[in-house]
Coordinates of C-alpha atoms and ligand atoms in Angstrom, one line a residue:
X140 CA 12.3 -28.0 14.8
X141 CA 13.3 -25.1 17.1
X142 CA 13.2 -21.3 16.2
X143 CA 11.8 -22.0 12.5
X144 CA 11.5 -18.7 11.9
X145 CA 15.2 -17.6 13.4
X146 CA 16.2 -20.3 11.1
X147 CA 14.5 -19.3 7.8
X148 CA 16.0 -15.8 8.4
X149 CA 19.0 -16.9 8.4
X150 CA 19.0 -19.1 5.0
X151 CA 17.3 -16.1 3.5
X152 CA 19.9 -13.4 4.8
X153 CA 22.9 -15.6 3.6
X154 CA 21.5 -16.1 -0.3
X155 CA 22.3 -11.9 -0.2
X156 CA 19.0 -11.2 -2.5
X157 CA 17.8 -7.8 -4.1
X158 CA 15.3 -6.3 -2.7
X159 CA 12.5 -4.5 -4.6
X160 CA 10.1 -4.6 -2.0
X161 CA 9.3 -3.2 1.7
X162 CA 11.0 -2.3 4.2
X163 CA 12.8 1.1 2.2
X164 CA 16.1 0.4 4.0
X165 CA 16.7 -2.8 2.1
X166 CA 18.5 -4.6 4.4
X167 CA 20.3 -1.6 6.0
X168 CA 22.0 -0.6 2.4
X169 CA 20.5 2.9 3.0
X170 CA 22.9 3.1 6.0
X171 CA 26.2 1.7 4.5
X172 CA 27.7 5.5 4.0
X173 CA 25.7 7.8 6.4
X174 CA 25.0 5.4 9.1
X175 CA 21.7 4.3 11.5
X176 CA 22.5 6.3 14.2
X177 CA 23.7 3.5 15.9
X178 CA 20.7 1.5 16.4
X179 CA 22.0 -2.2 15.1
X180 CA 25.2 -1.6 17.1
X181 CA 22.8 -0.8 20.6
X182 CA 20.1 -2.8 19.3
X183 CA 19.0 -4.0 23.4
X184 CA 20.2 -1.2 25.1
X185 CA 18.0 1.1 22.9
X186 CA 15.1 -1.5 23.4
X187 CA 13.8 0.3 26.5
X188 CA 10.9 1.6 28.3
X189 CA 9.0 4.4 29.7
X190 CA 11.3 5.0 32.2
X191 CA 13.0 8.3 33.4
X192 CA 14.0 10.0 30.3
X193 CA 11.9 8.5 27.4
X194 CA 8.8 10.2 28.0
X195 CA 5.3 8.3 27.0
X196 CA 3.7 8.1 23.5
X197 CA 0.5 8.2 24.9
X198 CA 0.9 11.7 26.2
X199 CA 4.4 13.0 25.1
X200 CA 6.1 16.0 26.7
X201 CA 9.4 15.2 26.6
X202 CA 11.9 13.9 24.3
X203 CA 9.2 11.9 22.1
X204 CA 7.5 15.6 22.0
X205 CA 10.6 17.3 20.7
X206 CA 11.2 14.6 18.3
X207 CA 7.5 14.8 16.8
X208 CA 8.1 17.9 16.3
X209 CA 11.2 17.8 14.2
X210 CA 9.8 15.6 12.4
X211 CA 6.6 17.7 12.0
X212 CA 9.2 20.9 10.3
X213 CA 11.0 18.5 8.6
X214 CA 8.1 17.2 6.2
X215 CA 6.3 20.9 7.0
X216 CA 3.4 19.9 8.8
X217 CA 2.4 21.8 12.3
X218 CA 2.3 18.3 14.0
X219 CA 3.3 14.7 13.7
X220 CA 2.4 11.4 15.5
X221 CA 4.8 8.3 16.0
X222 CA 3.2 5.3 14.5
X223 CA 4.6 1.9 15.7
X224 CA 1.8 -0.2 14.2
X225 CA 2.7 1.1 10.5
X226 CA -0.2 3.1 9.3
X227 CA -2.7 0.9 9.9
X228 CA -2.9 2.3 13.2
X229 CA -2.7 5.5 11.4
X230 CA -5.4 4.8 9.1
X231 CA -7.8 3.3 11.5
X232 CA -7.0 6.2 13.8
X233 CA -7.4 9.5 11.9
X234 CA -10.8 8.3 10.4
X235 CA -12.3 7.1 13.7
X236 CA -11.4 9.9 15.8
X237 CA -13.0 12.4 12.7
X238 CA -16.3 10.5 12.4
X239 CA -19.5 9.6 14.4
X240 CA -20.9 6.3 13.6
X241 CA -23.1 6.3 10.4
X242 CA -21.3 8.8 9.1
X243 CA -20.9 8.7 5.4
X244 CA -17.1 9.0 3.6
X245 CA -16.3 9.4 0.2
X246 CA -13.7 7.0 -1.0
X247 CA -12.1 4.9 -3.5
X248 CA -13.1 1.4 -3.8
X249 CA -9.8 0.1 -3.9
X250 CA -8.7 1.1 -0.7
X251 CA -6.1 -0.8 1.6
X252 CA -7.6 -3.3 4.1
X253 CA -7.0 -1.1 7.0
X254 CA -9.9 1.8 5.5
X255 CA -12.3 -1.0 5.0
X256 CA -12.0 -2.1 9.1
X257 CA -12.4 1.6 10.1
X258 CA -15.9 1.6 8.1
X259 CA -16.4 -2.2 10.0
X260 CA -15.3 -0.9 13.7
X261 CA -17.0 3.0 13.1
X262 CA -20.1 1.8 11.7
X263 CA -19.5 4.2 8.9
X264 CA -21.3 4.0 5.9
X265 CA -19.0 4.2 2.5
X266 CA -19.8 5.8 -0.4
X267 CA -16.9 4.6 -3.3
X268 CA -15.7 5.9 -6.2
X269 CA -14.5 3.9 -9.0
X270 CA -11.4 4.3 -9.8
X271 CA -10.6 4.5 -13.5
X272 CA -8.3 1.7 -15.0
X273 CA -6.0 2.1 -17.4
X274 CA -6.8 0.3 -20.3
X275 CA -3.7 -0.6 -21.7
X276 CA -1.9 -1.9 -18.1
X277 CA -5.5 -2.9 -16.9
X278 CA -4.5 -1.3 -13.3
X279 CA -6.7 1.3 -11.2
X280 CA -5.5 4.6 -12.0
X281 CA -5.8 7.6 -9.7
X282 CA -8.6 9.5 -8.5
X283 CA -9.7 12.9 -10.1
X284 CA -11.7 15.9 -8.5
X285 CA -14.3 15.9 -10.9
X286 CA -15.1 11.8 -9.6
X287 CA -14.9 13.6 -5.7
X288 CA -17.3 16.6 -7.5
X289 CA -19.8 14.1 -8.6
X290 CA -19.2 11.8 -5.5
X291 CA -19.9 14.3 -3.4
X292 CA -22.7 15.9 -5.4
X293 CA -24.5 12.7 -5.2
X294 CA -23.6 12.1 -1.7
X295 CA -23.6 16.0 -0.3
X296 CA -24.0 14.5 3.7
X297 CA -20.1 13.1 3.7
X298 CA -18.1 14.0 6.8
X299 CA -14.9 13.9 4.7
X300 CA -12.8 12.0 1.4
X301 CA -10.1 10.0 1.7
X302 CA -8.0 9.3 -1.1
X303 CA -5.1 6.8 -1.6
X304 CA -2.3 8.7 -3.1
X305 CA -0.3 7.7 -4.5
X306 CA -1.9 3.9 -5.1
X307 CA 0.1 0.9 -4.7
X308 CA 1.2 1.4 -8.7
X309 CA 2.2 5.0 -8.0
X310 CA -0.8 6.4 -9.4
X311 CA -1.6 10.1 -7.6
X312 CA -4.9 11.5 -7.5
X313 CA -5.9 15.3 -8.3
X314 CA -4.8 15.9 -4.6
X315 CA -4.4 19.8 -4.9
X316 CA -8.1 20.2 -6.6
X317 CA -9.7 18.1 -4.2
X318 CA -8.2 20.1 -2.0
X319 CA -9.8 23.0 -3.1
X320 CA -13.4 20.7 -3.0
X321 CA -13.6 19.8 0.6
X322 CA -12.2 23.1 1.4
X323 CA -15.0 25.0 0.3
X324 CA -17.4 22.5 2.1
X325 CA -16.0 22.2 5.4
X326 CA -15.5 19.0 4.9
X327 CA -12.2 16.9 5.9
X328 CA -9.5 15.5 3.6
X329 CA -7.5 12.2 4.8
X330 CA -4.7 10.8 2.7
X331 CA -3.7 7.5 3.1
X332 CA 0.1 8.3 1.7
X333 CA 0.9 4.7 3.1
X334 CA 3.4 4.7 -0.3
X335 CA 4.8 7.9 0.1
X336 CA 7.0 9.3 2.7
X337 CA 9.6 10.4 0.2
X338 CA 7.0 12.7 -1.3
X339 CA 8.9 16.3 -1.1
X340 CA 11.9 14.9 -2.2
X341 CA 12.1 15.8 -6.1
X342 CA 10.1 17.8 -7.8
X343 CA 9.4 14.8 -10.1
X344 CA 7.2 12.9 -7.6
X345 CA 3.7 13.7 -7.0
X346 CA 2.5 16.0 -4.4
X347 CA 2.5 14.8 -0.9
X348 CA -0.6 14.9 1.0
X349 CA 1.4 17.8 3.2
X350 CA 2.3 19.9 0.8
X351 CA -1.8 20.0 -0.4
X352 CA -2.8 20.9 3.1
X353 CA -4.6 17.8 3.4
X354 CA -6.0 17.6 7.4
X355 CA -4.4 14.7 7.8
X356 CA -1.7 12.5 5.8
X357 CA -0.4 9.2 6.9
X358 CA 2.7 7.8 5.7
X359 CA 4.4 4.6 6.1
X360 CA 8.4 5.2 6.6
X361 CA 9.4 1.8 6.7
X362 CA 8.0 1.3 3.0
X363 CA 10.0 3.5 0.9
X364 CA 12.3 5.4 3.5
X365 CA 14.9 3.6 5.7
X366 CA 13.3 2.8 8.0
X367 CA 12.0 -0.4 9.9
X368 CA 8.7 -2.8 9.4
X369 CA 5.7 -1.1 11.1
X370 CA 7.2 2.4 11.6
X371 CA 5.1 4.9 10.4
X372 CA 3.7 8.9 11.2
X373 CA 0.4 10.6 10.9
X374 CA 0.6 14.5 10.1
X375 CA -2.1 16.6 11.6
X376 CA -2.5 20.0 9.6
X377 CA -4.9 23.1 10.2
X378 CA -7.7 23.7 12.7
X379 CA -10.2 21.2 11.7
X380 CA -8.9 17.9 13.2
X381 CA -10.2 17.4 16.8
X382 CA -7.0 16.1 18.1
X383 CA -7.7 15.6 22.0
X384 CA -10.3 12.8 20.0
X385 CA -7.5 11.8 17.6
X386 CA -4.7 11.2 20.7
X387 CA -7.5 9.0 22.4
X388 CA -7.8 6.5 18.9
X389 CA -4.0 6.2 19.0
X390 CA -3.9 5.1 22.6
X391 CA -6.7 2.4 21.2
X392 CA -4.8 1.3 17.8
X393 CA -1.3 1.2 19.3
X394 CA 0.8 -0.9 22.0
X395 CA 0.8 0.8 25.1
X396 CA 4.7 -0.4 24.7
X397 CA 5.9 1.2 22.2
X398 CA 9.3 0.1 20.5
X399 CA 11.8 2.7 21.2
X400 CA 13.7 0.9 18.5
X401 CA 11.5 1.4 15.9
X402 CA 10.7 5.2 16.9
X403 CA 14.1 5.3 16.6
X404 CA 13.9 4.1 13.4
X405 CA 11.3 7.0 12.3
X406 CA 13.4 9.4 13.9
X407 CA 16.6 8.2 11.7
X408 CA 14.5 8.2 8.7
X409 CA 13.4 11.6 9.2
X410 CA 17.2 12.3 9.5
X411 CA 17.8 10.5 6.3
X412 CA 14.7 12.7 4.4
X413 CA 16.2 15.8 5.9
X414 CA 19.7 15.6 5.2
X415 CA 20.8 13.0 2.2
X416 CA 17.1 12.6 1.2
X417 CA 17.1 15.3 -1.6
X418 CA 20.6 14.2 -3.2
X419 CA 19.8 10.2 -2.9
X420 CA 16.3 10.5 -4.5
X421 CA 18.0 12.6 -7.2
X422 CA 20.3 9.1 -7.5
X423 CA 17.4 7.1 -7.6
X424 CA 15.3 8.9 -10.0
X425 CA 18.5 9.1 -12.7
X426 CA 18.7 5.3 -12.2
X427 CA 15.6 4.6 -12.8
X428 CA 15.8 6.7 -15.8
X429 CA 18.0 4.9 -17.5
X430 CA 16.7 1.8 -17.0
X431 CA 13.6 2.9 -18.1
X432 CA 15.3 4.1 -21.4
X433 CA 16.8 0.6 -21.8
X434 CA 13.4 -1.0 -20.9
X435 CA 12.0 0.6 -24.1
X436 CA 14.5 -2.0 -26.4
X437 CA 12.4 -4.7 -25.0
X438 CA 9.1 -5.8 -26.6
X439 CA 7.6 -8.2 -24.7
X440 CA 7.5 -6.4 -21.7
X441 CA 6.4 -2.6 -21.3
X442 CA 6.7 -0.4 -18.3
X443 CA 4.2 2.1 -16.8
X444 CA 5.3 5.4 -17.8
X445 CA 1.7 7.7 -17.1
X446 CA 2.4 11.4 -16.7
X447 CA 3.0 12.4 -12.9
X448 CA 3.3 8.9 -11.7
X449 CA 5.8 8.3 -8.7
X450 CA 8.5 6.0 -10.9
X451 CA 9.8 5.0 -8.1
X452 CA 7.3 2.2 -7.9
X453 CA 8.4 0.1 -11.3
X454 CA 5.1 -1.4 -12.6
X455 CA 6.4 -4.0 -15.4
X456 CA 3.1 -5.1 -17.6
X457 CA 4.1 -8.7 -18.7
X458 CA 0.8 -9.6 -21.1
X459 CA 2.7 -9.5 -24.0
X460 CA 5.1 -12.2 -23.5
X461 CA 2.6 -15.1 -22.4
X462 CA 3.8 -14.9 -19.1
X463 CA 2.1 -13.9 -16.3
X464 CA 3.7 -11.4 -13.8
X465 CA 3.2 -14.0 -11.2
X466 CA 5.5 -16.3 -13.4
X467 CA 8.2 -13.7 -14.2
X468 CA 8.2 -13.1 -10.3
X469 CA 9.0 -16.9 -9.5
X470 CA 11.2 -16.7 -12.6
X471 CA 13.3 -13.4 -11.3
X472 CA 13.4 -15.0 -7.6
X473 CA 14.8 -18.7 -8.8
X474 CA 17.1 -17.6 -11.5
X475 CA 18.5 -13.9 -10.5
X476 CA 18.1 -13.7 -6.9
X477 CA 15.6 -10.9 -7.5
X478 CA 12.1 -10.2 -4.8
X479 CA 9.6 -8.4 -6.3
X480 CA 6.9 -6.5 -3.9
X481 CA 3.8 -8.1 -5.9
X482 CA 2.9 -9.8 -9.1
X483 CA -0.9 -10.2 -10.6
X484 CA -1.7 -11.7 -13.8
X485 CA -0.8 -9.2 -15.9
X486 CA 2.2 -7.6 -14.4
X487 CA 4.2 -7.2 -11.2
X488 CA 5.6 -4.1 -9.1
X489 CA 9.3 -3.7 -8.3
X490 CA 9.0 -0.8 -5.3
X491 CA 12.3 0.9 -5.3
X492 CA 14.0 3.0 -2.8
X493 CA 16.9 4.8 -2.1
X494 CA 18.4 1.4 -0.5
X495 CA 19.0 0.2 -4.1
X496 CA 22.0 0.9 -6.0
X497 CA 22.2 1.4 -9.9
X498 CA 23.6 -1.8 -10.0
X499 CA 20.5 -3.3 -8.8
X500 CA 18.7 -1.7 -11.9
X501 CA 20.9 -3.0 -13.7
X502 CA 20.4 -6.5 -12.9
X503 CA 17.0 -6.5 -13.3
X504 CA 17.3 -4.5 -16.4
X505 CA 19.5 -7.3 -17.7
X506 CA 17.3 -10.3 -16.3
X507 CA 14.7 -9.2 -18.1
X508 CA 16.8 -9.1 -21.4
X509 CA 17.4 -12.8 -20.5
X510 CA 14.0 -13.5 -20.1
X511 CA 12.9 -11.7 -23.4
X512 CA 15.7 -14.0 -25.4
X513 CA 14.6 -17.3 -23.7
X514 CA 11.2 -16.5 -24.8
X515 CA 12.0 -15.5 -28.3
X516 CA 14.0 -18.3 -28.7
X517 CA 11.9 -21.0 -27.5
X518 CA 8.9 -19.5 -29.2
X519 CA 6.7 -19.9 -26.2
X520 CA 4.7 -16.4 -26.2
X521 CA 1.3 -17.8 -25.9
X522 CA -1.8 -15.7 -26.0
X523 CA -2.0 -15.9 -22.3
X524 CA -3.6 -12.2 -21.6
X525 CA -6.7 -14.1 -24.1
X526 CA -7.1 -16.8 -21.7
X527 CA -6.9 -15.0 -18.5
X528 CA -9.5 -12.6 -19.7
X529 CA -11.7 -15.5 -20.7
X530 CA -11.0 -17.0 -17.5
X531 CA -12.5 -14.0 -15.5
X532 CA -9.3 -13.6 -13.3
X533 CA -7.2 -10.8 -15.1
X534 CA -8.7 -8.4 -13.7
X535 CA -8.9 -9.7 -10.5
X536 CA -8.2 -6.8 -8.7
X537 CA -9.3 -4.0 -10.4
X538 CA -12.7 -5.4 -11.7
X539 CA -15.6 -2.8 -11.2
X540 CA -16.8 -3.3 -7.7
X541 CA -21.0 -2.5 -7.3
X542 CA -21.2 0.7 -5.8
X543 CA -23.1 0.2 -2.8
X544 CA -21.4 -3.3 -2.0
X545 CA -23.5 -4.2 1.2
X546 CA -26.7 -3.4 1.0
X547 CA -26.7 -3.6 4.5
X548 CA -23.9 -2.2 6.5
X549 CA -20.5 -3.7 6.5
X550 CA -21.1 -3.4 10.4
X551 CA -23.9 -5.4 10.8
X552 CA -22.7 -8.2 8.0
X553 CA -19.2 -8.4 10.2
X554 CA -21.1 -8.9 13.5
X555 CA -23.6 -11.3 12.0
X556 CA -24.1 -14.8 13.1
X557 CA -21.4 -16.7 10.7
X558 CA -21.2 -19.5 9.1
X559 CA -18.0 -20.9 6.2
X560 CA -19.8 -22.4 3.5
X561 CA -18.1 -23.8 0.3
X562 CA -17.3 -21.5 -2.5
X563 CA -19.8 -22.9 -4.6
X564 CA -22.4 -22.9 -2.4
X565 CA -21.7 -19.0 -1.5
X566 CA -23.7 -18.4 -4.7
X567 CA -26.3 -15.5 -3.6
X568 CA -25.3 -15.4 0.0
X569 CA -23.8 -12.3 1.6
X570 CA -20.3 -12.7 2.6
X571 CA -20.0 -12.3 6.8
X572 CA -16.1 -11.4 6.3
X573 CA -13.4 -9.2 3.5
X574 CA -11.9 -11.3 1.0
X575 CA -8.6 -10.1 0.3
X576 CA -5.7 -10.7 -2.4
X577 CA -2.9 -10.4 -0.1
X578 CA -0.6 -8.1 -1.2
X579 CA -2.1 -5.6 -2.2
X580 CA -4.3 -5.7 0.8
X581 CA -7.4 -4.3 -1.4
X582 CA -10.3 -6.5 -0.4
X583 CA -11.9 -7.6 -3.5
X584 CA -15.3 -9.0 -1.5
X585 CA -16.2 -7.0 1.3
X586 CA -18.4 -7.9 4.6
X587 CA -22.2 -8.0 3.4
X588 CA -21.5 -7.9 -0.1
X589 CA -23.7 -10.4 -2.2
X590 CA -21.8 -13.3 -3.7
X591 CA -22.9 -13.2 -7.5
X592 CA -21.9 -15.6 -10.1
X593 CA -19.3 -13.3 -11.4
X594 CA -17.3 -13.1 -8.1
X595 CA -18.2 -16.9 -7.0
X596 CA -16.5 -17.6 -10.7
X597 CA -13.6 -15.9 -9.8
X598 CA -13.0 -17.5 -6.1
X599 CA -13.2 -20.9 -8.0
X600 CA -10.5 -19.5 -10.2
X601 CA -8.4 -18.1 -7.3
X602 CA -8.6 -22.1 -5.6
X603 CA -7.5 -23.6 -9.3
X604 CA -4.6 -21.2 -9.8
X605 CA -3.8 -22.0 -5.9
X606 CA -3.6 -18.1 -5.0
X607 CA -3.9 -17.3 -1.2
X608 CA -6.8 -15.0 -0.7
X609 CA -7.1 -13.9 3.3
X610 CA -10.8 -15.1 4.1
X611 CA -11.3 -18.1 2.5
X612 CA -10.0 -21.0 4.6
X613 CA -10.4 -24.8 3.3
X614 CA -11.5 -23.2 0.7
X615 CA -14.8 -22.0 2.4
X616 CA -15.9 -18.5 2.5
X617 CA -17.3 -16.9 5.6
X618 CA -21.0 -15.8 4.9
X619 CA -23.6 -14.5 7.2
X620 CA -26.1 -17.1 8.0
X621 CA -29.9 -17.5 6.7
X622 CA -32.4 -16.7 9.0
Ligands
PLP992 C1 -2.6 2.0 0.7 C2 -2.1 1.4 2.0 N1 -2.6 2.0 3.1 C3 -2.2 1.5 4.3 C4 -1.4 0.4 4.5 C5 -1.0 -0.1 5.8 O1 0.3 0.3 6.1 P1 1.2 -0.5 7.2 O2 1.7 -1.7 6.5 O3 2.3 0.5 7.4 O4 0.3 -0.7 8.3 C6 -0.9 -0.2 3.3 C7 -0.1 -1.4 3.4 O5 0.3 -2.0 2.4 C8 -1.3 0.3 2.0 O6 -0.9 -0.4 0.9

């Protein structure tokens, strides 16, 4: 068949679905009253080059210049880069250019993908932190400044911390303390704010990376602004980042073609955040509260309500009703039209943003009220959360990782001679490549870590259950060969 993919968008786009998930602008409903700036309407004409007039990204000092730099004052940072390979490119940019090889870092182990290939292409050398998980919702919490203090007591030659705040269940961290931390040493403070450029707008949400002075913050605008797929910024603050050696790591990580569309796209979000931003997140937020208050009549489902967490990301624990929140995600696709962002054993994420009416809360207010009945009625709450613990996969993501996971360095396992073996006969070997639950893009095996019974156990269970884990092809892992 021709154009499968032009096809498949077009079935998709004419079922009209709600969208709690990436991109922020949910299908352009963010635009319906204020507008895109014109960008669908000129869609090809604003698809240009470098030519007379558009000035370069690689060295901007023209009208991409002037528009980093409103955008810079607008989230009140003293400079901001255009990101047009989401912040990815950000991530892998801002910790490269900041680092030496076999530098250390201190970091969470549950980063996204993108932290784990600057360690793999820096030869950097990772020292984690555990996050915390909360026991109830079994989901990694944020980090604190007393786990940086002792990370960093233990670990006193680290160039720098980066933290992921907030996580991918709108957990912050102690961002304003640990602050205060690597300020007194000198030391450098990333944020990958990948889940939060609408940070700043309500004094509700937790503090953006900006408004801590962290040296550098990358956000992602096309996940909860409007904003399109893969546009993203990285804010530069104070005199510490070397930024002639972060310009030359964003010519490497990015297209030396940039999409004018979709730094239009940043630029209209930064319009959006400047202007209705305030008032529309005030919307959001009173939505959300009242379907959190309806939430509560439920009892087979519970919502994550922690102190300080960014409610803008809905994390729905399903243990209770002997579903699984992969289940309830088919369930809410098939039967109400509903896409979730993400869905693990025991729960699953709606990420709002201030593309979604009231009326969509409502609806998925009310399908869950249908759900709850169904289940009540047909008596079918098995014990599920039992077996799934039992089984070793519950936790799949948020299991305690070792703390030194390689042994030898994720470099040297990723450039190894290679070879996929079958899962069962990875037993003991070290893995050559990341195995990674896809989303949330947190790699749960990383290069040169040793494959022990526990985590061979739960790859078997991944293939039974039939979940996609980037890495294992065939089901075969990629380990690094015996000498
Ligand atoms: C925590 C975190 N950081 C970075 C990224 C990468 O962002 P992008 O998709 O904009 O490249 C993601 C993507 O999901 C993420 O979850």
């Amino acid at each position: 068949m021709s154009t499968p993919l032009i096809n498949t968008l077009e079935v998709l786009n004419k079922e009209n679905r709600i969208s709690f998930h990436t991109p922020g602008h949910k299908k352009g409903k963010a635009y319906e009253n204020t507008g895109d700036g014109g960008i669908r309407e000129n869609l090809y004409q604003y698809d240009t080059t470098e030519v007379f007039g558009t000035d370069q990204l690689q060295d901007p000092s023209g009208v991409l210049r002037e528009s980093q730099q409103w955008t810079a004052g607008v989230f009140k940072s003293s400079r901001a880069y255009y990101l047009i390979n989401g912040s990815s490119a950000g991530v892998l940019s801002m910790v490269l250019s900041q680092t030496k090889p076999k530098d250390e870092i201190l970091l969470p182990r549950d980063v996204h993908q993108s932290v784990i290939h600057a360690l793999i292409l820096g030869d950097l050398t990772p020292r984690f932190i555990q996050p915390g998980i909360d026991p109830l919702l079994n989901i990694p919490k944020g980090i604190t400044a007393q786990q940086v203090q002792e990370g960093l007591k233990k670990h006193p030659n680290c160039k720098g911390v980066l933290l992921t705040h907030p996580n991918y269940y709108g957990r912050g961290g102690e961002i304003r303390e640990i602050r205060r931390l690597t300020r007194k040493l000198g030391i450098i403070l990333w944020v990958d704010q990948a889940h939060g450029a609408h940070l700043g707008l309500h004094p509700e949400l937790p503090l953006s990376g900006i408004d801590a002075e962290a040296d550098l913050t990358v956000m992602s605008f096309h996940k909860t602004l409007p904003a399109m797929n893969q546009s993203a910024v990285l804010f530069a603050m104070g005199d510490r980042v070397d930024r002639d050696r972060l310009l030359e790591h964003l010519n490497i990580h990015q297209s030396s073609s940039p999409s004018y569309i979709l730094m239009a796209s940043i630029e209209q979000g930064t319009r959006y955040y400047s202007e209705e931003g305030k008032e529309k997140m005030g919307e959001l937020l009173e939505g959300i509260d009242k379907f959190e208050k309806k939430f509560q009549n439920l009892q087979l489902f519970q919502l994550d309500r922690a102190p300080g967490k960014d409610r803008t990301k809905i994390w729905i624990h399903t243990e209770n009703s002997g579903k699984t929140g992969s289940e309830v995600e088919t369930y809410l696709r098939e039967n109400h039209g509903i896409d979730m962002e993400l869905s693990m054993p025991q729960g699953l994420l709606a990420l709002t943003s201030m593309g979604n009416s009231k009326k969509d809360l409502e609806k998925l207010y009310l399908a869950f009220e249908e759900l709850e009945e169904t289940l009540y009625n047909k008596g079918k709450m098995e014990k599920f959360a039992g077996n799934l613990r039992k089984e070793g996969i519950f936790d799949r993501e948020v299991e305690r990782q070792q703390e030194e996971p390689s042994g030898i360095p994720i470099r040297t396992a990723f450039y190894s001679d290679k070879e996929r073996v079958s899962i069962n006969k990875s037993l003991n070997r070290r893995a050559g490549s990341a195995v990674t639950p896809y989303p949330p893009g947190i790699p749960l095996i990383l290069p040169g870590e040793v494959i022990s019974p526990r985590l061979r156990d739960k790859l078997l269970e991944y293939e039974k259950r039939n979940i996609k884990l980037i890495g294992i092809k065939e089901g075969k892992i990629m380990v690094v060969t015996e000498e």
